[in-house]
Amino acid sequence: MALTACITSPLAAETNSAARVQAMSKLPDWSGVWIATGTHKTLDPSGKPPPYNDEWRKKYVAQRKEKHWSKQDSLERTCVAGVPRLLGSQYPFVFVITPEEVLIHYAHREVRHIYTDGRDHPPVDELWPNAWGMSIGHWEGQTLVISTVSTQPDLWIDSTGAKLSAQVEIIERISAINEWHLKNDITINDPESLSKPWKFTRYYRRTLGTDIEDEQCNFSAIKKAQ
């Protein structure tokens, strides 16, 4: 009986396969290469800085008054953009969409893993900050809803030197406007650094290309900057 129970019957395998095919058929076709439109200098395409509280605003202003402050850019020093900077970066990207996970692969050799298998975020004591954070998502029709936590607070979120704290949660709602354009409605909550939720929309355009080339990091530039 135990041996029999461990063997998946052909009928069960066929049923599981059919269910997965059906689940795949409900997912959108976001194939091809995409790139963010608008400015890449600031995360918010309007050019506005984050709605910092007084303490963080003073730190942001003071940093930009330092001599050669722009050379402190974490992207130039580490070759890592991370999240949320990637949401408005100049790097082309592609989607790999399955029922269990969405991968977003950027030409800068960075990959986001967004788990859509129904899991929740791990407990706080099981998280550790990293460049891309921990992302879980779900589909509301053809809209991908993403929640990202546990990002790395020392990384710049854009080229102005803006940063966010380790308490940040980034919520995205990505959906198609038409065959050639996507929009990403973004809400950033950070009780430590922001005076209110930060809301803006980034747009992405499908290019004529079908694949991306990984861009080599300029390690000589990084060594010079250090």
Coordinates of C-alpha atoms in Angstrom, one line a residue:
M1 CA 0.0 0.0 0.0
A2 CA 2.8 2.4 0.9
L3 CA 4.6 1.7 -2.4
T4 CA 1.4 2.2 -4.4
A5 CA 0.7 5.5 -2.7
C6 CA 4.1 6.9 -3.6
I7 CA 3.6 6.2 -7.3
T8 CA 1.8 8.9 -9.2
S9 CA -0.7 7.4 -11.5
P10 CA -0.8 8.4 -15.2
L11 CA -4.2 9.8 -14.8
A12 CA -3.1 12.0 -11.9
A13 CA 0.0 13.2 -13.8
E14 CA -2.2 14.0 -16.8
T15 CA -4.6 15.9 -14.6
N16 CA -1.8 18.0 -13.1
S17 CA -0.4 18.7 -16.5
A18 CA -3.7 19.8 -17.9
A19 CA -4.2 22.1 -14.9
R20 CA -0.8 23.7 -15.4
V21 CA -1.5 24.2 -19.1
Q22 CA -4.8 25.9 -18.2
A23 CA -3.0 28.1 -15.6
M24 CA -0.4 29.1 -18.2
S25 CA -3.1 30.0 -20.7
K26 CA -4.5 32.6 -18.3
L27 CA -1.2 34.5 -18.0
P28 CA -0.4 37.6 -20.1
D29 CA 2.0 37.5 -23.0
W30 CA 4.8 40.0 -22.0
S31 CA 7.4 38.4 -24.3
G32 CA 10.0 40.5 -26.0
V33 CA 12.4 43.2 -24.6
W34 CA 11.1 46.1 -22.5
I35 CA 12.7 49.3 -21.4
A36 CA 11.6 52.1 -19.0
T37 CA 10.5 55.3 -20.7
G38 CA 11.0 58.8 -19.3
T39 CA 13.9 59.9 -17.1
H40 CA 16.3 57.4 -15.6
K41 CA 17.9 60.0 -13.3
T42 CA 15.2 59.8 -10.7
L43 CA 13.0 56.9 -9.6
D44 CA 9.9 59.1 -9.8
P45 CA 9.6 60.1 -13.5
S46 CA 8.3 63.6 -12.4
G47 CA 11.8 64.3 -11.1
K48 CA 10.6 64.8 -7.5
P49 CA 12.6 63.5 -4.6
P50 CA 11.1 61.1 -2.1
P51 CA 8.6 62.7 0.3
Y52 CA 11.1 62.4 3.2
N53 CA 10.4 63.3 6.8
D54 CA 12.5 66.2 8.2
E55 CA 15.3 64.0 9.5
W56 CA 15.8 62.2 6.2
R57 CA 15.4 65.3 4.1
K58 CA 18.2 67.0 6.0
K59 CA 20.5 63.9 5.5
Y60 CA 19.6 63.9 1.7
V61 CA 20.4 67.6 1.3
A62 CA 23.6 67.4 3.3
Q63 CA 24.9 64.4 1.3
R64 CA 24.4 66.3 -2.0
K65 CA 26.5 69.2 -0.6
E66 CA 29.5 66.9 0.0
K67 CA 32.5 67.2 -2.3
H68 CA 32.4 64.7 -5.1
W69 CA 29.2 63.2 -3.7
S70 CA 28.2 61.7 -7.0
K71 CA 31.2 59.4 -6.9
Q72 CA 29.6 57.6 -3.9
D73 CA 26.9 56.1 -6.3
S74 CA 26.5 52.5 -5.2
L75 CA 25.8 51.4 -8.8
E76 CA 29.2 52.7 -9.9
R77 CA 31.0 51.1 -6.9
T78 CA 29.2 47.7 -6.8
C79 CA 27.7 47.2 -10.3
V80 CA 24.4 46.5 -8.6
A81 CA 21.3 48.7 -9.1
G82 CA 18.9 46.6 -7.0
V83 CA 15.3 47.3 -6.1
P84 CA 13.7 49.8 -6.4
R85 CA 16.3 51.5 -8.7
L86 CA 15.7 48.8 -11.4
L87 CA 12.1 50.0 -11.7
G88 CA 13.2 53.1 -13.5
S89 CA 16.7 52.1 -14.8
Q90 CA 17.9 52.3 -18.4
Y91 CA 18.6 48.6 -18.6
P92 CA 16.4 46.6 -21.0
F93 CA 14.7 43.6 -19.5
V94 CA 12.6 40.5 -20.3
F95 CA 9.9 38.6 -18.4
V96 CA 9.8 34.9 -17.8
I97 CA 6.2 34.1 -16.6
T98 CA 5.0 30.9 -15.0
P99 CA 2.2 30.1 -12.7
E100 CA 4.6 29.7 -9.8
E101 CA 7.1 32.5 -10.4
V102 CA 7.8 35.6 -12.5
L103 CA 11.4 36.3 -13.4
I104 CA 12.6 39.7 -14.6
H105 CA 16.0 39.5 -16.2
Y106 CA 17.8 42.8 -16.8
A107 CA 20.7 43.4 -19.2
H108 CA 22.8 44.4 -16.3
R109 CA 22.9 40.8 -15.1
E110 CA 20.4 41.3 -12.4
V111 CA 17.4 39.1 -11.9
R112 CA 14.3 39.6 -9.8
H113 CA 12.5 36.5 -8.5
I114 CA 8.8 37.2 -7.8
Y115 CA 7.0 34.2 -6.2
T116 CA 3.4 33.8 -7.3
D117 CA 2.8 30.3 -5.7
G118 CA 0.8 31.6 -2.8
R119 CA 3.5 31.9 -0.3
D120 CA 3.7 34.8 2.2
H121 CA 6.7 36.9 3.2
P122 CA 8.9 35.0 5.7
P123 CA 8.9 36.1 9.3
V124 CA 11.0 39.2 10.0
D125 CA 13.6 37.3 11.8
E126 CA 14.1 35.0 8.8
L127 CA 14.7 37.9 6.4
W128 CA 18.0 39.5 5.5
P129 CA 18.5 42.7 3.4
N130 CA 19.7 42.1 -0.2
A131 CA 19.8 44.1 -3.3
W132 CA 16.6 42.8 -4.8
G133 CA 14.7 42.1 -1.6
M134 CA 12.1 39.4 -1.1
S135 CA 9.2 39.6 -3.6
I136 CA 5.9 37.8 -3.6
G137 CA 3.1 38.4 -6.0
H138 CA -0.3 37.4 -7.3
W139 CA -2.4 38.0 -10.4
E140 CA -5.5 40.1 -10.3
G141 CA -6.8 39.2 -13.8
Q142 CA -4.0 40.4 -16.1
T143 CA -2.4 42.7 -13.5
L144 CA 0.7 41.5 -11.6
V145 CA 0.7 42.7 -8.0
I146 CA 4.1 42.6 -6.3
S147 CA 5.1 43.2 -2.7
T148 CA 8.8 43.6 -2.0
V149 CA 10.5 43.9 1.4
S150 CA 14.0 43.4 2.9
T151 CA 15.9 45.5 0.3
Q152 CA 19.4 46.7 0.9
P153 CA 19.2 50.2 2.5
D154 CA 22.8 51.4 1.6
L155 CA 22.0 51.2 -2.2
W156 CA 21.0 54.4 -3.9
I157 CA 17.5 54.3 -5.4
D158 CA 18.4 56.7 -8.2
S159 CA 21.4 58.8 -9.3
T160 CA 20.5 61.7 -7.0
G161 CA 21.7 59.8 -4.0
A162 CA 18.3 59.1 -2.5
K163 CA 18.0 56.1 -0.2
L164 CA 15.3 54.3 1.8
S165 CA 15.4 52.5 5.1
A166 CA 15.4 48.8 5.8
Q167 CA 11.7 49.1 6.8
V168 CA 10.5 49.8 3.2
E169 CA 7.8 47.9 1.4
I170 CA 7.4 48.4 -2.4
I171 CA 4.1 47.6 -3.9
E172 CA 3.8 47.4 -7.7
R173 CA 0.8 46.8 -10.0
I174 CA 2.1 46.0 -13.5
S175 CA -0.5 45.8 -16.3
A176 CA -0.6 46.2 -20.1
I177 CA -1.9 49.4 -21.7
N178 CA -1.7 47.9 -25.1
E179 CA 0.5 45.5 -27.0
W180 CA 3.5 47.8 -26.9
H181 CA 3.3 49.5 -23.5
L182 CA 3.1 48.5 -19.8
K183 CA 2.5 50.6 -16.8
N184 CA 3.7 50.0 -13.2
D185 CA 1.7 51.8 -10.5
I186 CA 4.2 52.0 -7.6
T187 CA 3.5 52.7 -3.9
I188 CA 6.5 52.9 -1.5
N189 CA 5.8 52.7 2.2
D190 CA 8.6 53.5 4.6
P191 CA 7.7 54.6 8.1
E192 CA 11.3 55.4 9.0
S193 CA 12.2 57.7 6.1
L194 CA 9.0 58.9 4.4
S195 CA 6.4 61.3 5.7
K196 CA 3.7 59.6 3.6
P197 CA 3.3 56.8 1.1
W198 CA 5.2 57.7 -2.1
K199 CA 3.1 57.0 -5.2
F200 CA 4.0 57.3 -8.9
T201 CA 3.8 55.4 -12.2
R202 CA 6.5 54.2 -14.4
Y203 CA 5.9 53.2 -18.0
Y204 CA 7.7 50.5 -20.1
R205 CA 7.9 50.2 -23.9
R206 CA 8.3 47.0 -25.8
T207 CA 11.3 47.2 -28.2
L208 CA 11.7 45.5 -31.6
G209 CA 14.4 43.2 -30.2
T210 CA 13.7 39.7 -29.1
D211 CA 16.6 39.1 -26.6
I212 CA 19.0 41.1 -24.5
E213 CA 22.8 41.2 -24.3
D214 CA 24.4 41.2 -20.8
E215 CA 26.3 44.4 -20.3
Q216 CA 29.8 44.0 -18.8
C217 CA 30.4 45.9 -15.6
N218 CA 33.2 48.4 -15.9
F219 CA 35.5 47.1 -13.1
S220 CA 38.2 49.5 -14.0
A221 CA 35.9 52.4 -13.3
I222 CA 34.8 50.9 -10.0
K223 CA 38.5 50.5 -8.9
K224 CA 39.2 54.1 -9.8
A225 CA 36.1 55.3 -7.9
Q226 CA 37.2 53.4 -4.8

